[in-house]
Amino acid sequence: TQLLEQSPQFLSIQEGENLTVYCNSSSVFSSLQWYRQEPGEGPVLLVTVVTGGEVKKLKRLTFQFGDARKDSSLHITAAQPGDTGLYLCAGPEYGNKLVFGAGTILRVKS
Amino acid sequence: GAVVSQHPSRVICKSGTSVKIECRSLDFQATTMFWYRQFPKKSLMLMATSNEGSKATYEQGVEKDKFLINHASLTLSTLTVTSAHPEDSSFYICSARDYQRTSGRQETQYFGPGTRLLVL
């Protein structure tokens, strides 16, 4: 079973600060996905990274896929209270399944 | 993006009763759907893979007789929690694999909004 280690598990910051969430594995993934989930709702797909070294930007969010396709990071610039939520990285495993990281709970205080 | 719905969004039931949760892909066909369970402030735990027209594949430790899965059509999968007990209380989430948007290296799953189950 491929494992994804996500860190930090919890992050509480002030509005306007920057932050980075990491997703690491000893295994190579064909792609990695990042989701954001709010309490009582299902995860919403933010981005899929496919190519080693790829960088994708989504407004204030920057996603990077490691050159070896074993790790990924999510960087948020000037965080806002609306960014609060649970952030999950996930990668495909055998049988079309997704393996998830443990998640990062982000709280942005105004 | 693709839309997946779940019904009901929340349900409260008495211990010993059975509860059925529906998962529908609204604008695409899903040959494969997945059922997850999530505890508060934790990540998703895969329970089973639901394949249209065939038996579901359950993850290790998940009782198939307890959590019955039926995937009768390309847009509907159901999860029935049989003889529910308080320890079955949880947030259940389904996802559907959009085959058309999935290429060899990109696995695209879309998640439903979840169902909150409370067993008294």
PDB file of C-alpha atoms in Angstrom:
ATOM      1  CA  THR A   1       0.000   0.000   0.000  1.00  0.00           C
ATOM      2  CA  GLN A   2       1.305   3.398  -0.939  1.00  0.00           C
ATOM      3  CA  LEU A   3       1.335   5.933   1.873  1.00  0.00           C
ATOM      4  CA  LEU A   4       1.061   9.693   1.783  1.00  0.00           C
ATOM      5  CA  GLU A   5       2.416  11.616   4.741  1.00  0.00           C
ATOM      6  CA  GLN A   6       0.887  15.022   5.111  1.00  0.00           C
ATOM      7  CA  SER A   7       2.172  17.808   7.330  1.00  0.00           C
ATOM      8  CA  PRO A   8       1.466  19.747   9.359  1.00  0.00           C
ATOM      9  CA  GLN A   9      -1.629  18.157  10.811  1.00  0.00           C
ATOM     10  CA  PHE A  10      -2.916  21.428  12.178  1.00  0.00           C
ATOM     11  CA  LEU A  11      -2.164  25.039  11.318  1.00  0.00           C
ATOM     12  CA  SER A  12      -3.603  28.140  12.947  1.00  0.00           C
ATOM     13  CA  ILE A  13      -2.483  31.437  11.451  1.00  0.00           C
ATOM     14  CA  GLN A  14      -3.485  35.074  11.198  1.00  0.00           C
ATOM     15  CA  GLU A  15      -5.113  36.517   8.135  1.00  0.00           C
ATOM     16  CA  GLY A  16      -2.512  37.701   5.661  1.00  0.00           C
ATOM     17  CA  GLU A  17       0.142  35.147   6.545  1.00  0.00           C
ATOM     18  CA  ASN A  18       1.575  32.627   4.119  1.00  0.00           C
ATOM     19  CA  LEU A  19       1.641  28.881   4.662  1.00  0.00           C
ATOM     20  CA  THR A  20       2.786  25.663   3.045  1.00  0.00           C
ATOM     21  CA  VAL A  21       1.349  22.171   3.386  1.00  0.00           C
ATOM     22  CA  TYR A  22       3.443  19.179   2.413  1.00  0.00           C
ATOM     23  CA  CYS A  23       2.537  15.770   1.074  1.00  0.00           C
ATOM     24  CA  ASN A  24       5.334  13.198   0.907  1.00  0.00           C
ATOM     25  CA  SER A  25       5.697   9.570  -0.071  1.00  0.00           C
ATOM     26  CA  SER A  26       8.414   7.019  -0.650  1.00  0.00           C
ATOM     27  CA  SER A  27       6.449   5.812  -3.663  1.00  0.00           C
ATOM     28  CA  VAL A  28       6.094   7.341  -7.093  1.00  0.00           C
ATOM     29  CA  PHE A  29       2.628   8.520  -7.993  1.00  0.00           C
ATOM     30  CA  SER A  30       1.331   9.004 -11.523  1.00  0.00           C
ATOM     31  CA  SER A  31      -0.526  12.058 -10.257  1.00  0.00           C
ATOM     32  CA  LEU A  32      -1.504  13.765  -7.027  1.00  0.00           C
ATOM     33  CA  GLN A  33      -4.630  15.657  -6.175  1.00  0.00           C
ATOM     34  CA  TRP A  34      -5.425  18.289  -3.581  1.00  0.00           C
ATOM     35  CA  TYR A  35      -8.853  18.642  -2.028  1.00  0.00           C
ATOM     36  CA  ARG A  36     -10.391  21.134   0.369  1.00  0.00           C
ATOM     37  CA  GLN A  37     -13.184  20.091   2.684  1.00  0.00           C
ATOM     38  CA  GLU A  38     -15.399  22.206   4.902  1.00  0.00           C
ATOM     39  CA  PRO A  39     -17.196  20.771   7.948  1.00  0.00           C
ATOM     40  CA  GLY A  40     -20.257  18.751   7.017  1.00  0.00           C
ATOM     41  CA  GLU A  41     -19.445  18.736   3.311  1.00  0.00           C
ATOM     42  CA  GLY A  42     -17.639  16.489   0.880  1.00  0.00           C
ATOM     43  CA  PRO A  43     -14.117  17.185  -0.388  1.00  0.00           C
ATOM     44  CA  VAL A  44     -13.850  19.528  -3.354  1.00  0.00           C
ATOM     45  CA  LEU A  45     -11.101  18.950  -5.884  1.00  0.00           C
ATOM     46  CA  LEU A  46      -8.722  21.899  -6.121  1.00  0.00           C
ATOM     47  CA  VAL A  47      -6.128  20.626  -8.561  1.00  0.00           C
ATOM     48  CA  THR A  48      -4.486  17.570 -10.088  1.00  0.00           C
ATOM     49  CA  VAL A  49      -0.750  17.605 -10.793  1.00  0.00           C
ATOM     50  CA  VAL A  50       0.541  15.087 -13.274  1.00  0.00           C
ATOM     51  CA  THR A  51       3.993  16.024 -14.551  1.00  0.00           C
ATOM     52  CA  GLY A  52       7.110  15.931 -12.346  1.00  0.00           C
ATOM     53  CA  GLY A  53       8.168  19.484 -11.506  1.00  0.00           C
ATOM     54  CA  GLU A  54       4.791  20.867 -12.488  1.00  0.00           C
ATOM     55  CA  VAL A  55       3.565  24.053 -10.842  1.00  0.00           C
ATOM     56  CA  LYS A  56      -0.075  25.060 -10.954  1.00  0.00           C
ATOM     57  CA  LYS A  57      -1.606  28.228  -9.605  1.00  0.00           C
ATOM     58  CA  LEU A  58      -5.161  28.782  -8.491  1.00  0.00           C
ATOM     59  CA  LYS A  59      -5.480  32.416  -7.431  1.00  0.00           C
ATOM     60  CA  ARG A  60      -3.525  32.597  -4.136  1.00  0.00           C
ATOM     61  CA  LEU A  61      -2.863  28.843  -4.074  1.00  0.00           C
ATOM     62  CA  THR A  62       0.266  27.393  -5.665  1.00  0.00           C
ATOM     63  CA  PHE A  63       0.638  23.640  -6.105  1.00  0.00           C
ATOM     64  CA  GLN A  64       3.886  21.910  -6.939  1.00  0.00           C
ATOM     65  CA  PHE A  65       4.625  18.310  -7.881  1.00  0.00           C
ATOM     66  CA  GLY A  66       8.104  17.066  -7.080  1.00  0.00           C
ATOM     67  CA  ASP A  67      10.471  16.185  -9.895  1.00  0.00           C
ATOM     68  CA  ALA A  68      10.424  12.522  -8.870  1.00  0.00           C
ATOM     69  CA  ARG A  69       6.628  12.553  -8.457  1.00  0.00           C
ATOM     70  CA  LYS A  70       6.937  11.439  -4.826  1.00  0.00           C
ATOM     71  CA  ASP A  71       5.895  14.658  -3.141  1.00  0.00           C
ATOM     72  CA  SER A  72       3.756  17.716  -3.531  1.00  0.00           C
ATOM     73  CA  SER A  73       3.193  20.993  -1.765  1.00  0.00           C
ATOM     74  CA  LEU A  74       0.411  23.510  -1.441  1.00  0.00           C
ATOM     75  CA  HIS A  75       1.369  27.106  -0.738  1.00  0.00           C
ATOM     76  CA  ILE A  76      -1.211  29.718   0.181  1.00  0.00           C
ATOM     77  CA  THR A  77      -0.280  33.371  -0.055  1.00  0.00           C
ATOM     78  CA  ALA A  78      -1.969  35.976   2.155  1.00  0.00           C
ATOM     79  CA  ALA A  79      -4.359  33.504   3.739  1.00  0.00           C
ATOM     80  CA  GLN A  80      -7.923  34.597   4.350  1.00  0.00           C
ATOM     81  CA  PRO A  81     -10.565  33.285   6.789  1.00  0.00           C
ATOM     82  CA  GLY A  82     -12.349  31.749   3.804  1.00  0.00           C
ATOM     83  CA  ASP A  83      -9.359  29.434   3.318  1.00  0.00           C
ATOM     84  CA  THR A  84     -10.196  27.694   6.599  1.00  0.00           C
ATOM     85  CA  GLY A  85     -10.857  23.999   6.131  1.00  0.00           C
ATOM     86  CA  LEU A  86      -9.381  20.533   5.903  1.00  0.00           C
ATOM     87  CA  TYR A  87      -6.865  20.125   3.086  1.00  0.00           C
ATOM     88  CA  LEU A  88      -6.257  16.628   1.751  1.00  0.00           C
ATOM     89  CA  CYS A  89      -3.740  15.295  -0.703  1.00  0.00           C
ATOM     90  CA  ALA A  90      -4.528  12.075  -2.525  1.00  0.00           C
ATOM     91  CA  GLY A  91      -2.940   9.846  -5.109  1.00  0.00           C
ATOM     92  CA  PRO A  92      -4.161   6.930  -7.239  1.00  0.00           C
ATOM     93  CA  GLU A  93      -3.487   3.428  -6.086  1.00  0.00           C
ATOM     94  CA  TYR A  94      -4.164   0.072  -7.682  1.00  0.00           C
ATOM     95  CA  GLY A  95      -7.749  -0.719  -8.543  1.00  0.00           C
ATOM     96  CA  ASN A  96      -8.570   2.898  -9.329  1.00  0.00           C
ATOM     97  CA  LYS A  97      -8.587   3.695  -5.618  1.00  0.00           C
ATOM     98  CA  LEU A  98      -7.308   6.887  -4.081  1.00  0.00           C
ATOM     99  CA  VAL A  99      -5.014   6.904  -1.081  1.00  0.00           C
ATOM    100  CA  PHE A 100      -5.347   9.963   1.107  1.00  0.00           C
ATOM    101  CA  GLY A 101      -2.982  11.806   3.359  1.00  0.00           C
ATOM    102  CA  ALA A 102      -4.030  12.342   6.974  1.00  0.00           C
ATOM    103  CA  GLY A 103      -5.139  15.878   6.203  1.00  0.00           C
ATOM    104  CA  THR A 104      -4.190  19.346   7.371  1.00  0.00           C
ATOM    105  CA  ILE A 105      -6.688  21.372   9.365  1.00  0.00           C
ATOM    106  CA  LEU A 106      -6.154  25.039   8.526  1.00  0.00           C
ATOM    107  CA  ARG A 107      -7.652  27.801  10.595  1.00  0.00           C
ATOM    108  CA  VAL A 108      -7.190  31.375   9.477  1.00  0.00           C
ATOM    109  CA  LYS A 109      -8.068  33.934  12.102  1.00  0.00           C
ATOM    110  CA  SER A 110      -9.213  37.432  11.199  1.00  0.00           C
TER     111      SER A 110
ATOM    112  CA  GLY B   1     -17.131  20.033 -12.943  1.00  0.00           C
ATOM    113  CA  ALA B   2     -19.011  16.794 -12.468  1.00  0.00           C
ATOM    114  CA  VAL B   3     -21.707  16.687  -9.797  1.00  0.00           C
ATOM    115  CA  VAL B   4     -22.343  13.897  -7.311  1.00  0.00           C
ATOM    116  CA  SER B   5     -25.302  13.978  -4.960  1.00  0.00           C
ATOM    117  CA  GLN B   6     -26.057  12.040  -1.795  1.00  0.00           C
ATOM    118  CA  HIS B   7     -29.324  11.429  -0.064  1.00  0.00           C
ATOM    119  CA  PRO B   8     -30.151  11.886   2.709  1.00  0.00           C
ATOM    120  CA  SER B   9     -27.759  14.557   3.922  1.00  0.00           C
ATOM    121  CA  ARG B  10     -28.357  13.519   7.504  1.00  0.00           C
ATOM    122  CA  VAL B  11     -30.282  10.765   9.188  1.00  0.00           C
ATOM    123  CA  ILE B  12     -31.037   9.813  12.765  1.00  0.00           C
ATOM    124  CA  CYS B  13     -32.187   6.280  13.452  1.00  0.00           C
ATOM    125  CA  LYS B  14     -32.737   3.905  16.322  1.00  0.00           C
ATOM    126  CA  SER B  15     -30.286   1.155  17.111  1.00  0.00           C
ATOM    127  CA  GLY B  16     -31.111  -2.040  15.232  1.00  0.00           C
ATOM    128  CA  THR B  17     -32.695  -0.415  12.215  1.00  0.00           C
ATOM    129  CA  SER B  18     -31.253  -0.277   8.702  1.00  0.00           C
ATOM    130  CA  VAL B  19     -30.403   2.890   6.835  1.00  0.00           C
ATOM    131  CA  LYS B  20     -29.955   3.316   3.088  1.00  0.00           C
ATOM    132  CA  ILE B  21     -27.779   6.067   1.630  1.00  0.00           C
ATOM    133  CA  GLU B  22     -27.937   6.902  -2.066  1.00  0.00           C
ATOM    134  CA  CYS B  23     -25.111   8.256  -4.205  1.00  0.00           C
ATOM    135  CA  ARG B  24     -25.870   9.603  -7.677  1.00  0.00           C
ATOM    136  CA  SER B  25     -23.715  10.964 -10.456  1.00  0.00           C
ATOM    137  CA  LEU B  26     -25.880  13.687 -11.972  1.00  0.00           C
ATOM    138  CA  ASP B  27     -24.196  14.587 -15.246  1.00  0.00           C
ATOM    139  CA  PHE B  28     -21.943  11.672 -16.045  1.00  0.00           C
ATOM    140  CA  GLN B  29     -21.886   7.912 -15.954  1.00  0.00           C
ATOM    141  CA  ALA B  30     -19.870   6.250 -13.245  1.00  0.00           C
ATOM    142  CA  THR B  31     -18.917   2.620 -13.662  1.00  0.00           C
ATOM    143  CA  THR B  32     -17.059   2.837 -10.385  1.00  0.00           C
ATOM    144  CA  MET B  33     -18.091   4.538  -7.173  1.00  0.00           C
ATOM    145  CA  PHE B  34     -16.391   4.542  -3.805  1.00  0.00           C
ATOM    146  CA  TRP B  35     -17.728   4.700  -0.274  1.00  0.00           C
ATOM    147  CA  TYR B  36     -15.756   6.361   2.487  1.00  0.00           C
ATOM    148  CA  ARG B  37     -16.201   6.867   6.176  1.00  0.00           C
ATOM    149  CA  GLN B  38     -14.830   9.897   7.934  1.00  0.00           C
ATOM    150  CA  PHE B  39     -14.418  10.599  11.636  1.00  0.00           C
ATOM    151  CA  PRO B  40     -14.321  14.175  12.981  1.00  0.00           C
ATOM    152  CA  LYS B  41     -11.247  16.106  11.870  1.00  0.00           C
ATOM    153  CA  LYS B  42      -9.791  13.003  10.263  1.00  0.00           C
ATOM    154  CA  SER B  43      -9.077  11.940   6.730  1.00  0.00           C
ATOM    155  CA  LEU B  44     -11.257   9.711   4.590  1.00  0.00           C
ATOM    156  CA  MET B  45     -11.184   5.958   5.130  1.00  0.00           C
ATOM    157  CA  LEU B  46     -12.120   3.872   2.103  1.00  0.00           C
ATOM    158  CA  MET B  47     -14.747   1.280   2.922  1.00  0.00           C
ATOM    159  CA  ALA B  48     -15.468  -0.296  -0.437  1.00  0.00           C
ATOM    160  CA  THR B  49     -15.343   0.046  -4.188  1.00  0.00           C
ATOM    161  CA  SER B  50     -18.681  -0.236  -5.941  1.00  0.00           C
ATOM    162  CA  ASN B  51     -18.676  -1.514  -9.519  1.00  0.00           C
ATOM    163  CA  GLU B  52     -21.717  -1.286 -11.728  1.00  0.00           C
ATOM    164  CA  GLY B  53     -23.197  -4.701 -12.392  1.00  0.00           C
ATOM    165  CA  SER B  54     -20.864  -6.619 -10.110  1.00  0.00           C
ATOM    166  CA  LYS B  55     -20.157  -7.207  -6.450  1.00  0.00           C
ATOM    167  CA  ALA B  56     -18.504  -4.518  -4.406  1.00  0.00           C
ATOM    168  CA  THR B  57     -14.932  -4.903  -3.240  1.00  0.00           C
ATOM    169  CA  TYR B  58     -14.548  -4.266   0.459  1.00  0.00           C
ATOM    170  CA  GLU B  59     -11.464  -3.018   2.242  1.00  0.00           C
ATOM    171  CA  GLN B  60      -9.903  -5.122   4.943  1.00  0.00           C
ATOM    172  CA  GLY B  61     -11.825  -4.905   8.192  1.00  0.00           C
ATOM    173  CA  VAL B  62     -15.080  -3.718   6.651  1.00  0.00           C
ATOM    174  CA  GLU B  63     -17.969  -6.142   7.156  1.00  0.00           C
ATOM    175  CA  LYS B  64     -19.702  -6.717   3.836  1.00  0.00           C
ATOM    176  CA  ASP B  65     -22.839  -8.065   5.538  1.00  0.00           C
ATOM    177  CA  LYS B  66     -22.995  -4.976   7.683  1.00  0.00           C
ATOM    178  CA  PHE B  67     -22.481  -2.456   4.890  1.00  0.00           C
ATOM    179  CA  LEU B  68     -24.417  -3.635   1.851  1.00  0.00           C
ATOM    180  CA  ILE B  69     -23.536  -1.954  -1.431  1.00  0.00           C
ATOM    181  CA  ASN B  70     -25.562  -2.084  -4.611  1.00  0.00           C
ATOM    182  CA  HIS B  71     -24.537  -0.402  -7.867  1.00  0.00           C
ATOM    183  CA  ALA B  72     -27.525  -1.144 -10.063  1.00  0.00           C
ATOM    184  CA  SER B  73     -27.013   1.525 -12.698  1.00  0.00           C
ATOM    185  CA  LEU B  74     -24.293   3.749 -14.108  1.00  0.00           C
ATOM    186  CA  THR B  75     -25.521   6.694 -12.058  1.00  0.00           C
ATOM    187  CA  LEU B  76     -26.580   5.170  -8.737  1.00  0.00           C
ATOM    188  CA  SER B  77     -24.895   3.317  -5.911  1.00  0.00           C
ATOM    189  CA  THR B  78     -26.477   2.642  -2.538  1.00  0.00           C
ATOM    190  CA  LEU B  79     -24.951   1.878   0.840  1.00  0.00           C
ATOM    191  CA  THR B  80     -27.181   0.181   3.393  1.00  0.00           C
ATOM    192  CA  VAL B  81     -26.043   0.100   6.981  1.00  0.00           C
ATOM    193  CA  THR B  82     -27.810  -2.939   8.386  1.00  0.00           C
ATOM    194  CA  SER B  83     -28.763  -3.298  12.034  1.00  0.00           C
ATOM    195  CA  ALA B  84     -27.125   0.007  12.820  1.00  0.00           C
ATOM    196  CA  HIS B  85     -25.525   0.575  16.200  1.00  0.00           C
ATOM    197  CA  PRO B  86     -24.211   3.760  17.841  1.00  0.00           C
ATOM    198  CA  GLU B  87     -20.655   2.916  16.786  1.00  0.00           C
ATOM    199  CA  ASP B  88     -21.806   3.156  13.157  1.00  0.00           C
ATOM    200  CA  SER B  89     -22.506   6.850  13.660  1.00  0.00           C
ATOM    201  CA  SER B  90     -20.252   8.711  11.290  1.00  0.00           C
ATOM    202  CA  PHE B  91     -19.983  10.851   8.173  1.00  0.00           C
ATOM    203  CA  TYR B  92     -20.308   8.711   5.054  1.00  0.00           C
ATOM    204  CA  ILE B  93     -19.072  10.082   1.741  1.00  0.00           C
ATOM    205  CA  CYS B  94     -19.299   8.620  -1.721  1.00  0.00           C
ATOM    206  CA  SER B  95     -17.288   9.467  -4.789  1.00  0.00           C
ATOM    207  CA  ALA B  96     -17.737   8.632  -8.433  1.00  0.00           C
ATOM    208  CA  ARG B  97     -15.054   8.062 -11.010  1.00  0.00           C
ATOM    209  CA  ASP B  98     -15.669  10.010 -14.186  1.00  0.00           C
ATOM    210  CA  TYR B  99     -14.344   7.616 -16.768  1.00  0.00           C
ATOM    211  CA  GLN B 100     -14.529  10.167 -19.585  1.00  0.00           C
ATOM    212  CA  ARG B 101     -12.300  12.608 -17.731  1.00  0.00           C
ATOM    213  CA  THR B 102      -9.828   9.987 -16.631  1.00  0.00           C
ATOM    214  CA  SER B 103      -6.730   9.332 -18.682  1.00  0.00           C
ATOM    215  CA  GLY B 104      -3.989   6.859 -18.012  1.00  0.00           C
ATOM    216  CA  ARG B 105      -2.163   9.007 -15.478  1.00  0.00           C
ATOM    217  CA  GLN B 106      -4.970  11.046 -14.063  1.00  0.00           C
ATOM    218  CA  GLU B 107      -7.519   9.608 -11.688  1.00  0.00           C
ATOM    219  CA  THR B 108     -10.500  11.916 -11.379  1.00  0.00           C
ATOM    220  CA  GLN B 109     -13.024  11.287  -8.646  1.00  0.00           C
ATOM    221  CA  TYR B 110     -15.804  13.616  -7.642  1.00  0.00           C
ATOM    222  CA  PHE B 111     -17.205  13.540  -4.156  1.00  0.00           C
ATOM    223  CA  GLY B 112     -20.716  13.790  -2.850  1.00  0.00           C
ATOM    224  CA  PRO B 113     -21.622  16.182  -0.037  1.00  0.00           C
ATOM    225  CA  GLY B 114     -21.714  13.396   2.539  1.00  0.00           C
ATOM    226  CA  THR B 115     -24.338  11.870   4.814  1.00  0.00           C
ATOM    227  CA  ARG B 116     -24.255  12.350   8.551  1.00  0.00           C
ATOM    228  CA  LEU B 117     -25.557   9.224  10.298  1.00  0.00           C
ATOM    229  CA  LEU B 118     -26.466   9.287  13.967  1.00  0.00           C
ATOM    230  CA  VAL B 119     -27.588   6.045  15.560  1.00  0.00           C
ATOM    231  CA  LEU B 120     -29.279   6.420  18.928  1.00  0.00           C
TER     232      LEU B 120
END
